[in-house]
PDB file of C-alpha atoms in Angstrom:
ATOM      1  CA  UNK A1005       0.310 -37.230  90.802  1.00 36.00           C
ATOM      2  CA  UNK A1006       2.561 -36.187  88.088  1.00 36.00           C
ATOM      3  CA  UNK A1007       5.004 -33.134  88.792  1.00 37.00           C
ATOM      4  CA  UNK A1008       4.358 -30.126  87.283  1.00 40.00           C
ATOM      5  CA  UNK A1009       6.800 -29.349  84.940  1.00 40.00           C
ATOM      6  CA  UNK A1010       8.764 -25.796  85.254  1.00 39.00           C
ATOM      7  CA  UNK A1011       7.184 -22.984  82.871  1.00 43.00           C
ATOM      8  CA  UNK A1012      10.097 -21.933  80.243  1.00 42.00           C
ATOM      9  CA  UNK A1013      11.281 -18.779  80.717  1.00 47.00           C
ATOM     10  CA  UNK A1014       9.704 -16.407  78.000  1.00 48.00           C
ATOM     11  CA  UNK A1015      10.697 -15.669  75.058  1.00 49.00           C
ATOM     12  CA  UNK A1016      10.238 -12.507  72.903  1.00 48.00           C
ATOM     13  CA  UNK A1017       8.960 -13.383  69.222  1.00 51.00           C
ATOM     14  CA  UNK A1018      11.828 -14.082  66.850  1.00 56.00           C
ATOM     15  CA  UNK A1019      13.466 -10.897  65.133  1.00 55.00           C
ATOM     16  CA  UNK A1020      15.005 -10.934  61.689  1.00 56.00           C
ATOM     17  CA  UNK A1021      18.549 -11.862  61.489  1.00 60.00           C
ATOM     18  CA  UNK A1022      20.706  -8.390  61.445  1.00 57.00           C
ATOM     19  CA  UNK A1023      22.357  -8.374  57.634  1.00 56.00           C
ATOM     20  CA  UNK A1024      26.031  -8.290  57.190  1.00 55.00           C
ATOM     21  CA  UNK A1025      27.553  -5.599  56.034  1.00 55.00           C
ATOM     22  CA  UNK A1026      29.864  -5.554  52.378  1.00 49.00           C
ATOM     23  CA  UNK A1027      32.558  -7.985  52.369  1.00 42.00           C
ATOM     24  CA  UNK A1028      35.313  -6.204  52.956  1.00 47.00           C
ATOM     25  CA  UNK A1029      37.890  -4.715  50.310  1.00 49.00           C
ATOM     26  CA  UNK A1030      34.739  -3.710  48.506  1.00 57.00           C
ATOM     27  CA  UNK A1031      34.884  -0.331  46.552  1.00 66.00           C
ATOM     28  CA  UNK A1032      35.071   2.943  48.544  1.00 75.00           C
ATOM     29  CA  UNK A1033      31.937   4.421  46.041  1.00 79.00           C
ATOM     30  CA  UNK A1034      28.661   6.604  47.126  1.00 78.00           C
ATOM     31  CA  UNK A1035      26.907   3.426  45.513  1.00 79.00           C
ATOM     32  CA  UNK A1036      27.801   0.788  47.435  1.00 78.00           C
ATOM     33  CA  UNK A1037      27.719   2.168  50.871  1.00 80.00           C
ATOM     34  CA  UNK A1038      23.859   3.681  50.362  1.00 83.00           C
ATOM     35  CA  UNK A1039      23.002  -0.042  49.339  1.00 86.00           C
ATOM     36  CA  UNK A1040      24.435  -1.143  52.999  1.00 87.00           C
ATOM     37  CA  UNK A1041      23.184   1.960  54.681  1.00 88.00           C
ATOM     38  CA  UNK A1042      19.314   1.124  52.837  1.00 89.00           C
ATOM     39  CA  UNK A1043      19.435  -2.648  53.567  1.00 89.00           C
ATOM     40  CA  UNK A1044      19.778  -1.976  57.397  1.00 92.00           C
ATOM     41  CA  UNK A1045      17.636   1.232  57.891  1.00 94.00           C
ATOM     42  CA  UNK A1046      14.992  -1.242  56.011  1.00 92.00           C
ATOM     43  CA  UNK A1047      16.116  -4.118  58.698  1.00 92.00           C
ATOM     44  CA  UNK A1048      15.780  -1.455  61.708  1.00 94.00           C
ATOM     45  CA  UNK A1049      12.445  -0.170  60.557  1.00 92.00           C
ATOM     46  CA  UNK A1050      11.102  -4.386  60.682  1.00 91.00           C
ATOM     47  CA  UNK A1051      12.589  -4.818  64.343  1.00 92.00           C
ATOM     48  CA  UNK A1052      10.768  -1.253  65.606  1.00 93.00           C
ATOM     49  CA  UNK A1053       7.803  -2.626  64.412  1.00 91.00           C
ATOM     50  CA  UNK A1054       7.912  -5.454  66.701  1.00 91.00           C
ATOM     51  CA  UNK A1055       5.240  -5.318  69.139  1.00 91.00           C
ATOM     52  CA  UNK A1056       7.002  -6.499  72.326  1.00 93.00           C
ATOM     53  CA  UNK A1057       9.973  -3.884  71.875  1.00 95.00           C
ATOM     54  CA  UNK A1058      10.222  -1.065  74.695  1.00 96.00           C
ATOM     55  CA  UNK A1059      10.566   1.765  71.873  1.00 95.00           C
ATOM     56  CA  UNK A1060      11.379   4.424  74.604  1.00 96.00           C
ATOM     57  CA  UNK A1061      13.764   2.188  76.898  1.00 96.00           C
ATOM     58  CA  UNK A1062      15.722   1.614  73.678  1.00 97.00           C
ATOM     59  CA  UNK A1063      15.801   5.809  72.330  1.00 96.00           C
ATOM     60  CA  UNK A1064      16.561   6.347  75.897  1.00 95.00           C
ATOM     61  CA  UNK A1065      19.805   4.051  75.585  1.00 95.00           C
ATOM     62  CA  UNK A1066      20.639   5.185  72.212  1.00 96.00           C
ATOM     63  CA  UNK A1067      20.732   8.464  73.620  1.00 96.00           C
ATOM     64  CA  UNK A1068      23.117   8.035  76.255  1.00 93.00           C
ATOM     65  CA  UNK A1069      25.552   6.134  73.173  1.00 93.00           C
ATOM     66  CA  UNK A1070      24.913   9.200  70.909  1.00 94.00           C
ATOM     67  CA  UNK A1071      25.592  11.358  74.319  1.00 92.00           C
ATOM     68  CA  UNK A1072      29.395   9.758  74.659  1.00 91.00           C
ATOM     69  CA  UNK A1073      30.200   9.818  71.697  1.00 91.00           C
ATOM     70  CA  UNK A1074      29.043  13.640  71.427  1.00 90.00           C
ATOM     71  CA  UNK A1075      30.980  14.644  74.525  1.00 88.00           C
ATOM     72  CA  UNK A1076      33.864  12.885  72.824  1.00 88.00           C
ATOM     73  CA  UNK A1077      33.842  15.031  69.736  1.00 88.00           C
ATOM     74  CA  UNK A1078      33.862  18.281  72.558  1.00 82.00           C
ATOM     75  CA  UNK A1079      36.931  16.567  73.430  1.00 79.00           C
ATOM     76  CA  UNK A1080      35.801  14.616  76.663  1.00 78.00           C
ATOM     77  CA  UNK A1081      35.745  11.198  77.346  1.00 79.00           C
ATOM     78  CA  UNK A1082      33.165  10.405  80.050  1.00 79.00           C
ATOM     79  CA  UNK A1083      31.828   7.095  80.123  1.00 82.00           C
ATOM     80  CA  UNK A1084      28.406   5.763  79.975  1.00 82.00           C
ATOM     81  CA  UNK A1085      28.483   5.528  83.883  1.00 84.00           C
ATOM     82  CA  UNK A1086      29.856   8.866  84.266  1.00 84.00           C
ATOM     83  CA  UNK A1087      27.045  10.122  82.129  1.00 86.00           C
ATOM     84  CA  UNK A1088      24.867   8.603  83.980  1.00 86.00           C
ATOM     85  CA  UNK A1089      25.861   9.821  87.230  1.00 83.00           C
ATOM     86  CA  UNK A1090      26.293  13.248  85.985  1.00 79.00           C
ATOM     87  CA  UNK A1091      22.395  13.358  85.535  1.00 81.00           C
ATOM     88  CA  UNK A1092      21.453  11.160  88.334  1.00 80.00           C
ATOM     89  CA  UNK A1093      23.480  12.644  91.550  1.00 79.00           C
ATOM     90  CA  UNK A1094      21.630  15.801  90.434  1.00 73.00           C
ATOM     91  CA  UNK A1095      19.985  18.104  93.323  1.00 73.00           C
ATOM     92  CA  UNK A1096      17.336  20.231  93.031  1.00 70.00           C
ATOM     93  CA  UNK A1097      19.447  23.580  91.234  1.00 68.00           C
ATOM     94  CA  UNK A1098      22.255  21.965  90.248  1.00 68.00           C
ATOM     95  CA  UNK A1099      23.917  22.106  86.898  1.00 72.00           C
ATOM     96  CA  UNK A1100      24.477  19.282  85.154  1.00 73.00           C
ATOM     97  CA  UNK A1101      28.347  20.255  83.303  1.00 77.00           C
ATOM     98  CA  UNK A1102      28.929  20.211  79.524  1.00 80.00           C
ATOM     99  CA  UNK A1103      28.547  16.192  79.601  1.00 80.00           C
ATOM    100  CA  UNK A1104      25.159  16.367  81.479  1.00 80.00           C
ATOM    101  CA  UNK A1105      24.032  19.162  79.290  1.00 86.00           C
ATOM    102  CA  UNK A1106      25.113  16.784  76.375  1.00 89.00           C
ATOM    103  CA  UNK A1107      22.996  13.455  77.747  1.00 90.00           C
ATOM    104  CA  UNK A1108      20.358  15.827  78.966  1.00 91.00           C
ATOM    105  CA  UNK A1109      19.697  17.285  75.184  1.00 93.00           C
ATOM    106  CA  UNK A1110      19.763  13.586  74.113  1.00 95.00           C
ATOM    107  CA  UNK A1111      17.287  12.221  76.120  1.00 94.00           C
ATOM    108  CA  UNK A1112      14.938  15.370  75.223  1.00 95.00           C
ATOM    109  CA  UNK A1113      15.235  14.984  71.696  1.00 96.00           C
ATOM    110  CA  UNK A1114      14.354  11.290  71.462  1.00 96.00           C
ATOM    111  CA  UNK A1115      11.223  11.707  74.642  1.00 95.00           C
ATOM    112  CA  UNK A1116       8.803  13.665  72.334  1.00 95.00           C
ATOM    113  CA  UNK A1117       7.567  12.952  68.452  1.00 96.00           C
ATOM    114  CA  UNK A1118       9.793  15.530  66.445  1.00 96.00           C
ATOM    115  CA  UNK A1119       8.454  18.748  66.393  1.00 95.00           C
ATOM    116  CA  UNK A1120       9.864  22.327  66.235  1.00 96.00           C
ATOM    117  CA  UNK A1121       8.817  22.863  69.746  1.00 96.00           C
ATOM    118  CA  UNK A1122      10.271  19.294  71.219  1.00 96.00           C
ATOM    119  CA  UNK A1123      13.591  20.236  68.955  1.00 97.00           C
ATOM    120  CA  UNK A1124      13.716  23.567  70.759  1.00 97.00           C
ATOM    121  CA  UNK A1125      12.794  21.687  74.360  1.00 96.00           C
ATOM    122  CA  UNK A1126      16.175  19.722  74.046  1.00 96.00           C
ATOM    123  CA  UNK A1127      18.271  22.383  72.240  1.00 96.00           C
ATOM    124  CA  UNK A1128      16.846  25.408  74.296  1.00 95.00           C
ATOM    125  CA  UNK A1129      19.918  27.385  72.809  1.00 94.00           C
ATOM    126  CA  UNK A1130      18.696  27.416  69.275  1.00 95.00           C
ATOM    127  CA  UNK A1131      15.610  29.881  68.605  1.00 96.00           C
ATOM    128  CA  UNK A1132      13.066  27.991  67.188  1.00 96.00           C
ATOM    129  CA  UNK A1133      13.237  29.984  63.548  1.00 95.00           C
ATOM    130  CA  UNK A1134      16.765  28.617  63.226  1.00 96.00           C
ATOM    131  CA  UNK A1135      15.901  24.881  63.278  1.00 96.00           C
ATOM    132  CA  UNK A1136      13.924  25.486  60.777  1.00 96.00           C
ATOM    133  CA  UNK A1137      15.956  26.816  58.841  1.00 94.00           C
ATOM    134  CA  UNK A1138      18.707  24.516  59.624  1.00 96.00           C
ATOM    135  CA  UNK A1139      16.308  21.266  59.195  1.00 94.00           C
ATOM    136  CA  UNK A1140      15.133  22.716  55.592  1.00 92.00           C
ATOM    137  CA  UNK A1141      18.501  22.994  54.415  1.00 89.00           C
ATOM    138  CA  UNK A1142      18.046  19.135  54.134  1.00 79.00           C
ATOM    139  CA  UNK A1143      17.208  17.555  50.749  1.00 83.00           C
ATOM    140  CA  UNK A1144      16.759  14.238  48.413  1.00 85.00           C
ATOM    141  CA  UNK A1145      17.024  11.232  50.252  1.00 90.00           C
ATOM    142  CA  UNK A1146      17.215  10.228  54.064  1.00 94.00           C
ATOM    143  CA  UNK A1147      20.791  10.110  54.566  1.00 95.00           C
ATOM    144  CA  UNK A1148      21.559  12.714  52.129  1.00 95.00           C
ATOM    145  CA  UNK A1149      19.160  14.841  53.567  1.00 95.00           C
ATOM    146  CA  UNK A1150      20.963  14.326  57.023  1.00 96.00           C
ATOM    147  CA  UNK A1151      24.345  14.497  56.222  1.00 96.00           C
ATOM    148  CA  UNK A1152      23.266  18.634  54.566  1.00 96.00           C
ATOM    149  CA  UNK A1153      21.866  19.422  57.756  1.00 97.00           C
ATOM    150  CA  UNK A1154      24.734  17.861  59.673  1.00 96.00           C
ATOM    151  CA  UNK A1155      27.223  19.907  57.113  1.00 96.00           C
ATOM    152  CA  UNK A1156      25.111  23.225  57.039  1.00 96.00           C
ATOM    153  CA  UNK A1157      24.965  23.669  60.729  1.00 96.00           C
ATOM    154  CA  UNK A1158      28.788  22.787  61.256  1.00 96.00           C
ATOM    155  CA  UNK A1159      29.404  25.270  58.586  1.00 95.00           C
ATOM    156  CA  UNK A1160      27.479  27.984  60.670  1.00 95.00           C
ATOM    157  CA  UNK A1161      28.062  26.867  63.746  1.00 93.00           C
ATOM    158  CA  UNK A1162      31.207  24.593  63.903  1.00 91.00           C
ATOM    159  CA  UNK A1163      31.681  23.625  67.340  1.00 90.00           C
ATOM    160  CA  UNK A1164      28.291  22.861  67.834  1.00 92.00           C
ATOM    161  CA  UNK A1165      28.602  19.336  67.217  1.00 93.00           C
ATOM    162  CA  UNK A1166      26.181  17.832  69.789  1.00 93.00           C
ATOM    163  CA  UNK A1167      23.092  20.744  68.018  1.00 96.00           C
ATOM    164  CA  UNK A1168      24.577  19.143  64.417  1.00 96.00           C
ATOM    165  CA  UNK A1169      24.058  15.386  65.376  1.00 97.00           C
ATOM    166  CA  UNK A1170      20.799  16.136  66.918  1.00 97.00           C
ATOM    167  CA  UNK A1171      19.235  17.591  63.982  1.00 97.00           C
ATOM    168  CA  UNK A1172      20.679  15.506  61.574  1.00 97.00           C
ATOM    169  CA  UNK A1173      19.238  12.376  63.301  1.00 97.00           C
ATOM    170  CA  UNK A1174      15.946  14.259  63.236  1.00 97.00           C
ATOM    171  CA  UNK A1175      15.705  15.133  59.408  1.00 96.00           C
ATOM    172  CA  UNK A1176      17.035  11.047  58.957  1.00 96.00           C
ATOM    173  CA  UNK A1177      13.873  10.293  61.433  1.00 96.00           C
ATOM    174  CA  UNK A1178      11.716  12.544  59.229  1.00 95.00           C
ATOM    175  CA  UNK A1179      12.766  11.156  55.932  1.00 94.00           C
ATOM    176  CA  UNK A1180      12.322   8.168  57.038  1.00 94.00           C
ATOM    177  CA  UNK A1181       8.568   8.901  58.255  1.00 93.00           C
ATOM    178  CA  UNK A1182       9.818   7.966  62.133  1.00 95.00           C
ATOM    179  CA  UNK A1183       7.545  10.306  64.667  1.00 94.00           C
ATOM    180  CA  UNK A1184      10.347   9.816  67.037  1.00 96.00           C
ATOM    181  CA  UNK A1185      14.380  10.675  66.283  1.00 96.00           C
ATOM    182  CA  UNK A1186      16.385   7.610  66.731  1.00 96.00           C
ATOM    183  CA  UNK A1187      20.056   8.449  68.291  1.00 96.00           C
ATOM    184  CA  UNK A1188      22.102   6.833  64.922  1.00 96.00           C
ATOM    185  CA  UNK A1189      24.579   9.343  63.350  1.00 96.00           C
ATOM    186  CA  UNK A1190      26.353  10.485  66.072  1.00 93.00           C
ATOM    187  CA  UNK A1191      28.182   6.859  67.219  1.00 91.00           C
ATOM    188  CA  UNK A1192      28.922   5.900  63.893  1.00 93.00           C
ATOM    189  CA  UNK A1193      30.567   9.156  63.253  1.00 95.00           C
ATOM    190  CA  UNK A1194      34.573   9.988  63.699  1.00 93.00           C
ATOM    191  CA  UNK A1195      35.780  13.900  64.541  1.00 93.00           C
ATOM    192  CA  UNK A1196      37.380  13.495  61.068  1.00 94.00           C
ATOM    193  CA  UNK A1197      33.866  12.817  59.085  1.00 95.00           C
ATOM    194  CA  UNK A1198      32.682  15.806  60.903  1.00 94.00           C
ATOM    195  CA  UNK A1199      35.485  17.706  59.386  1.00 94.00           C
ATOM    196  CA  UNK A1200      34.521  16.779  55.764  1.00 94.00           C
ATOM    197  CA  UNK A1201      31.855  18.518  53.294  1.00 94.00           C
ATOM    198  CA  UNK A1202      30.010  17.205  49.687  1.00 93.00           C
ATOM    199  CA  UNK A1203      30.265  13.540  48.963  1.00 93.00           C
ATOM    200  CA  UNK A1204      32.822  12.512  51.659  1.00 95.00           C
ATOM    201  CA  UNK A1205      30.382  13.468  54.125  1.00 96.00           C
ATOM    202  CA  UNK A1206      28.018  11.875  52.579  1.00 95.00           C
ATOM    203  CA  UNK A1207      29.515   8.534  52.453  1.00 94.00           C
ATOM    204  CA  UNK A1208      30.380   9.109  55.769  1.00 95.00           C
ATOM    205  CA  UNK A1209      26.889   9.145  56.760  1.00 96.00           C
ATOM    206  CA  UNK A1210      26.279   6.212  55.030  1.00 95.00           C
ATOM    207  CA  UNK A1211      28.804   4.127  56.661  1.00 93.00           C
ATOM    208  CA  UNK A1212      27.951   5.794  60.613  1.00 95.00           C
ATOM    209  CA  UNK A1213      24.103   4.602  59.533  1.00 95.00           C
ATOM    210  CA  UNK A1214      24.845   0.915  58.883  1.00 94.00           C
ATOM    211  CA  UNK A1215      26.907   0.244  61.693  1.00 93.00           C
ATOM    212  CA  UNK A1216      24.937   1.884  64.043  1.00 94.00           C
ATOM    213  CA  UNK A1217      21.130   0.701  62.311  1.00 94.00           C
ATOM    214  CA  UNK A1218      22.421  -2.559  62.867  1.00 92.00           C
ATOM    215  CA  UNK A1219      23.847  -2.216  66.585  1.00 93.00           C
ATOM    216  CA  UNK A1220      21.012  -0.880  67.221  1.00 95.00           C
ATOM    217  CA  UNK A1221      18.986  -3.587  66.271  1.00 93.00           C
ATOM    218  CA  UNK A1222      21.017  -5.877  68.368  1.00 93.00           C
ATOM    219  CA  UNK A1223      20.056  -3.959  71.043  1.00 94.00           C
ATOM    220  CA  UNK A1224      16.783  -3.618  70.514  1.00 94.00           C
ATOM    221  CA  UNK A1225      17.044  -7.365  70.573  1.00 92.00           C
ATOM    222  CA  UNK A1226      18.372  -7.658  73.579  1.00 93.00           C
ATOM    223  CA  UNK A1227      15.734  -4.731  75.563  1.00 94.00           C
ATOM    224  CA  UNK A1228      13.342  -6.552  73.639  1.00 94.00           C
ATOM    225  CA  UNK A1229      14.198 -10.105  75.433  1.00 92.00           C
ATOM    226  CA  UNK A1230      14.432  -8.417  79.182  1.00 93.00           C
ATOM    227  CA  UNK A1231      11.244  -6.304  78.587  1.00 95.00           C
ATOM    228  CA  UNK A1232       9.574  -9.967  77.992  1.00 94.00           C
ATOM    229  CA  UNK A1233      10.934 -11.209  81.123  1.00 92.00           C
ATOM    230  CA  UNK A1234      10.166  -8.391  83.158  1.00 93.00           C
ATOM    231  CA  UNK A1235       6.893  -8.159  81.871  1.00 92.00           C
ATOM    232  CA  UNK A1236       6.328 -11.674  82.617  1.00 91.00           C
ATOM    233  CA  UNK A1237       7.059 -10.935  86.368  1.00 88.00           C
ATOM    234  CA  UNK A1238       4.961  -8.135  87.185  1.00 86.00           C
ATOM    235  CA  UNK A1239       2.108  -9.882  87.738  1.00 88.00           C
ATOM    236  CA  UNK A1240       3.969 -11.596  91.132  1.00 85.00           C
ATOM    237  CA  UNK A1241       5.007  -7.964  92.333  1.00 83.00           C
ATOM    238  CA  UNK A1242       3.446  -7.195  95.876  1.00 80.00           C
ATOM    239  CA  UNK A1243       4.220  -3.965  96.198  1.00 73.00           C
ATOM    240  CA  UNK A1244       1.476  -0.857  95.653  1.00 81.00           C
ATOM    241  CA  UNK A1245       2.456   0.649  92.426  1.00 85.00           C
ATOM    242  CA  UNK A1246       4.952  -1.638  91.169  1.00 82.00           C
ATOM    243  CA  UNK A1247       2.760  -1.875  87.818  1.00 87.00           C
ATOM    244  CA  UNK A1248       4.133   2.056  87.541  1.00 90.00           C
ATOM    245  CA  UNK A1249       7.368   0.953  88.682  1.00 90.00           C
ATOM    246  CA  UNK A1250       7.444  -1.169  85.766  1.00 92.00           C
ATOM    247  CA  UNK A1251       6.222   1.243  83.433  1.00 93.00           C
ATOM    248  CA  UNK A1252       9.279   3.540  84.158  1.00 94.00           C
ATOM    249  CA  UNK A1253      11.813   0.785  83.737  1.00 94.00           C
ATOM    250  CA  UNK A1254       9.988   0.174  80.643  1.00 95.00           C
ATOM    251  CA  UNK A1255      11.141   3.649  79.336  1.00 94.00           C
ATOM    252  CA  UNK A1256      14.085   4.380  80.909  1.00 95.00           C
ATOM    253  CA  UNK A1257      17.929   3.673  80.483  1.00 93.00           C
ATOM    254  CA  UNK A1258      18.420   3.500  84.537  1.00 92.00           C
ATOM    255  CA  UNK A1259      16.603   4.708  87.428  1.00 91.00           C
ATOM    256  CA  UNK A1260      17.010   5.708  91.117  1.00 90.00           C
ATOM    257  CA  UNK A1261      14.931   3.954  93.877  1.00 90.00           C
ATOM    258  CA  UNK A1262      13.621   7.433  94.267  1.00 88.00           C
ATOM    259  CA  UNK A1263      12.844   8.017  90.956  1.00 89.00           C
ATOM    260  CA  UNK A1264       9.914   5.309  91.722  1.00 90.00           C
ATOM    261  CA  UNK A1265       6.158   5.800  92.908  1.00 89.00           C
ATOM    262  CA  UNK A1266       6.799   3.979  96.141  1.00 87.00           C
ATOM    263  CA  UNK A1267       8.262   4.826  99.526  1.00 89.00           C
ATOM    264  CA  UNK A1268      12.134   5.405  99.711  1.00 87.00           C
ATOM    265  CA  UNK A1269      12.146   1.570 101.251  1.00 89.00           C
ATOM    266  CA  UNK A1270       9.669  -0.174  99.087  1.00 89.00           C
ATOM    267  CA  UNK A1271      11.513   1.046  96.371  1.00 89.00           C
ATOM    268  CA  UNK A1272      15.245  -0.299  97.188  1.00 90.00           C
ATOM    269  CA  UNK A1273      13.017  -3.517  98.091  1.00 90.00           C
ATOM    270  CA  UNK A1274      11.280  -3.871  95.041  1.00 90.00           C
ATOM    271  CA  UNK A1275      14.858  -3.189  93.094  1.00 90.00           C
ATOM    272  CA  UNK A1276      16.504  -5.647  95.391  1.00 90.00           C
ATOM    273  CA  UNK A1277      13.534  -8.197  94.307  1.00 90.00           C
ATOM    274  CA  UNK A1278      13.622  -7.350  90.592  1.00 92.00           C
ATOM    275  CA  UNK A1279      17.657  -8.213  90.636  1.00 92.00           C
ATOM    276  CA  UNK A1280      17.384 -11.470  92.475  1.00 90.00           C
ATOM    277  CA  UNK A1281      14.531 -12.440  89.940  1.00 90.00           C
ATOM    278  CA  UNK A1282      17.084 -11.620  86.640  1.00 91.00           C
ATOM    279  CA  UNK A1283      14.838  -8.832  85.029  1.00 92.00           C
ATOM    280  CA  UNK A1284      16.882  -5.919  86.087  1.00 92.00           C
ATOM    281  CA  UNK A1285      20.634  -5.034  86.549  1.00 92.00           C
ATOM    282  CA  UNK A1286      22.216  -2.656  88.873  1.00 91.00           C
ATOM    283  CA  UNK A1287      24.425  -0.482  87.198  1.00 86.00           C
ATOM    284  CA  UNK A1288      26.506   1.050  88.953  1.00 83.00           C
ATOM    285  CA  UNK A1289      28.390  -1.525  91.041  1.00 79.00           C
ATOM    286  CA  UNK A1290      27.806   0.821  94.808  1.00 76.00           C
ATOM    287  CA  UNK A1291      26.951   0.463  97.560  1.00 76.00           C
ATOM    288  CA  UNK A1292      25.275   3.381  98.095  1.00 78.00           C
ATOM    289  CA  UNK A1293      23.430   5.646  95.594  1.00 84.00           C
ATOM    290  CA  UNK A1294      22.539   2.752  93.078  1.00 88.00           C
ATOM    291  CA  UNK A1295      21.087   2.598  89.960  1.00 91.00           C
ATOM    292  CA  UNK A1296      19.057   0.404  88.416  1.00 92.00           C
ATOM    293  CA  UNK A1297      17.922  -0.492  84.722  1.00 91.00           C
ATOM    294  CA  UNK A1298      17.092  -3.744  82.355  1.00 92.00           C
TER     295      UNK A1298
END
């Protein structure tokens, strides 16, 4: 009889290579950084279109990026694990802190298709009549349109950074005819740019959208490839539920055992299994209170 021969491991459909930015020593002008900015919003837009890509699991972990980086500006410097944890070790009626308030607005803003009321969910803060008002202030193209909001609401409003970010990454979604806001401006952005008005700003924007269009790309990429693998496995899962199991780790950055539809030891089992079979990572690097994500 002739062997069987072992299935390859599965591969997600081939992506587009990400393009490279200007060579550098190129000139500083408006010009040439909206060319950049357009050619990899226009790359971004090809890879979200993919059909295997996790679209949540990947806002989810560009909201926890945009998260750091917005704590940073607030002059903090948790980590992505600290951010984490600062959501995760939550109890029943406790507050999450400035950072977990931070992540928690995040991960609001990118769960629901942009809408007044799903703005106001994550920024419950801001009265509904002033995001509109702050999101019509907005005009001309995508990134122009983003970087007014961003200025107009640090102009009113100057240390609300994290509020800024947020809607300026929704009237970029928006312009760009996105249902969902994608986490871009706010990691590509320095405390300086934030500090600038006019045309500065604006090229500011431009250069915080191409880096970060194309990182995230990458990482859609890579969700993309472990989403395929996971996906791949489910089938072999014993457990009751672990199709819903799957589901959530399809859609979120990390998760607790208990965060799944199964009992408190079915749960550590099934993350224990998932590990061993190289479709999910633990994250944290505990022994006790783990988390777990692709």
């Amino acid at each position: 009889m002739t062997p069987r021969r072992p299935r390859p491991d599965p591969q997600p459909p081939s992506l587009p290579p990400v393009p490279l930015r200007g060579a550098s020593g190129a000139a500083d002008t408006l010009e040439h950084h909206a060319f950049w900015s357009g050619a990899a919003l226009a790359h971004l837009h090809l890879v979200l279109a993919q059909p295997d890509l996790p679209q949540p699991l990947l806002r989810d972990r560009l909201a926890l990026r945009a998260a750091e980086a917005s704590v940073a500006f607030q002059g903090r410097r948790e980590s992505a694990r600290e951010l984490r944890d600062a959501l995760h070790l939550l109890r029943p009626g406790d507050l999450p802190g400035p950072a977990g308030d931070s992540y928690q607005s995040w991960r609001r803003a990118v769960t629901r298709p942009i809408s007044v009321a799903a703005l106001h969910r994550a920024l419950p803060d801001v009265a509904p009549d002033q995001l509109v008002l702050w999101l019509d202030a907005g005009q001309g193209g995508p990134i122009p349109r983003a970087a007014l909001v961003l200025e107009t609401v640090l102009a009113e409003a100057p240390r609300a950074e994290g509020v800024a970010l947020i809607l300026a990454d929704a009237a970029l979604a928006q312009a760009l005819g996105w249902d969902h806001l994608l986490p871009l401006l706010a990691a590509g952005l320095t405390a300086a740019d934030l500090r600038k008005t006019g045309e500065p700003l604006r090229r500011a924007c431009h250069r915080a959208v191409t880096a970060s269009a194309q990182e995230a790309a990458r990482l859609a990429q890579e969700v993309t490839r472990r989403a395929v693998g996971l996906r791949a496995v489910a089938p072999k899962l014993r457990a009751k539920r672990a199709g819903e199991a799957v589901a959530l780790f399809l859609s979120h950055d990390a998760l607790a055992p208990a965060a799944l539809p199964l009992p408190d030891r079915a749960a550590r089992r099934l993350c224990d299994r998932l590990v061993q079979l190289g479709v999910v990572r633990e994250l944290t690097g505990r022994d006790s209170f783990r988390l777990y994500g692709l």
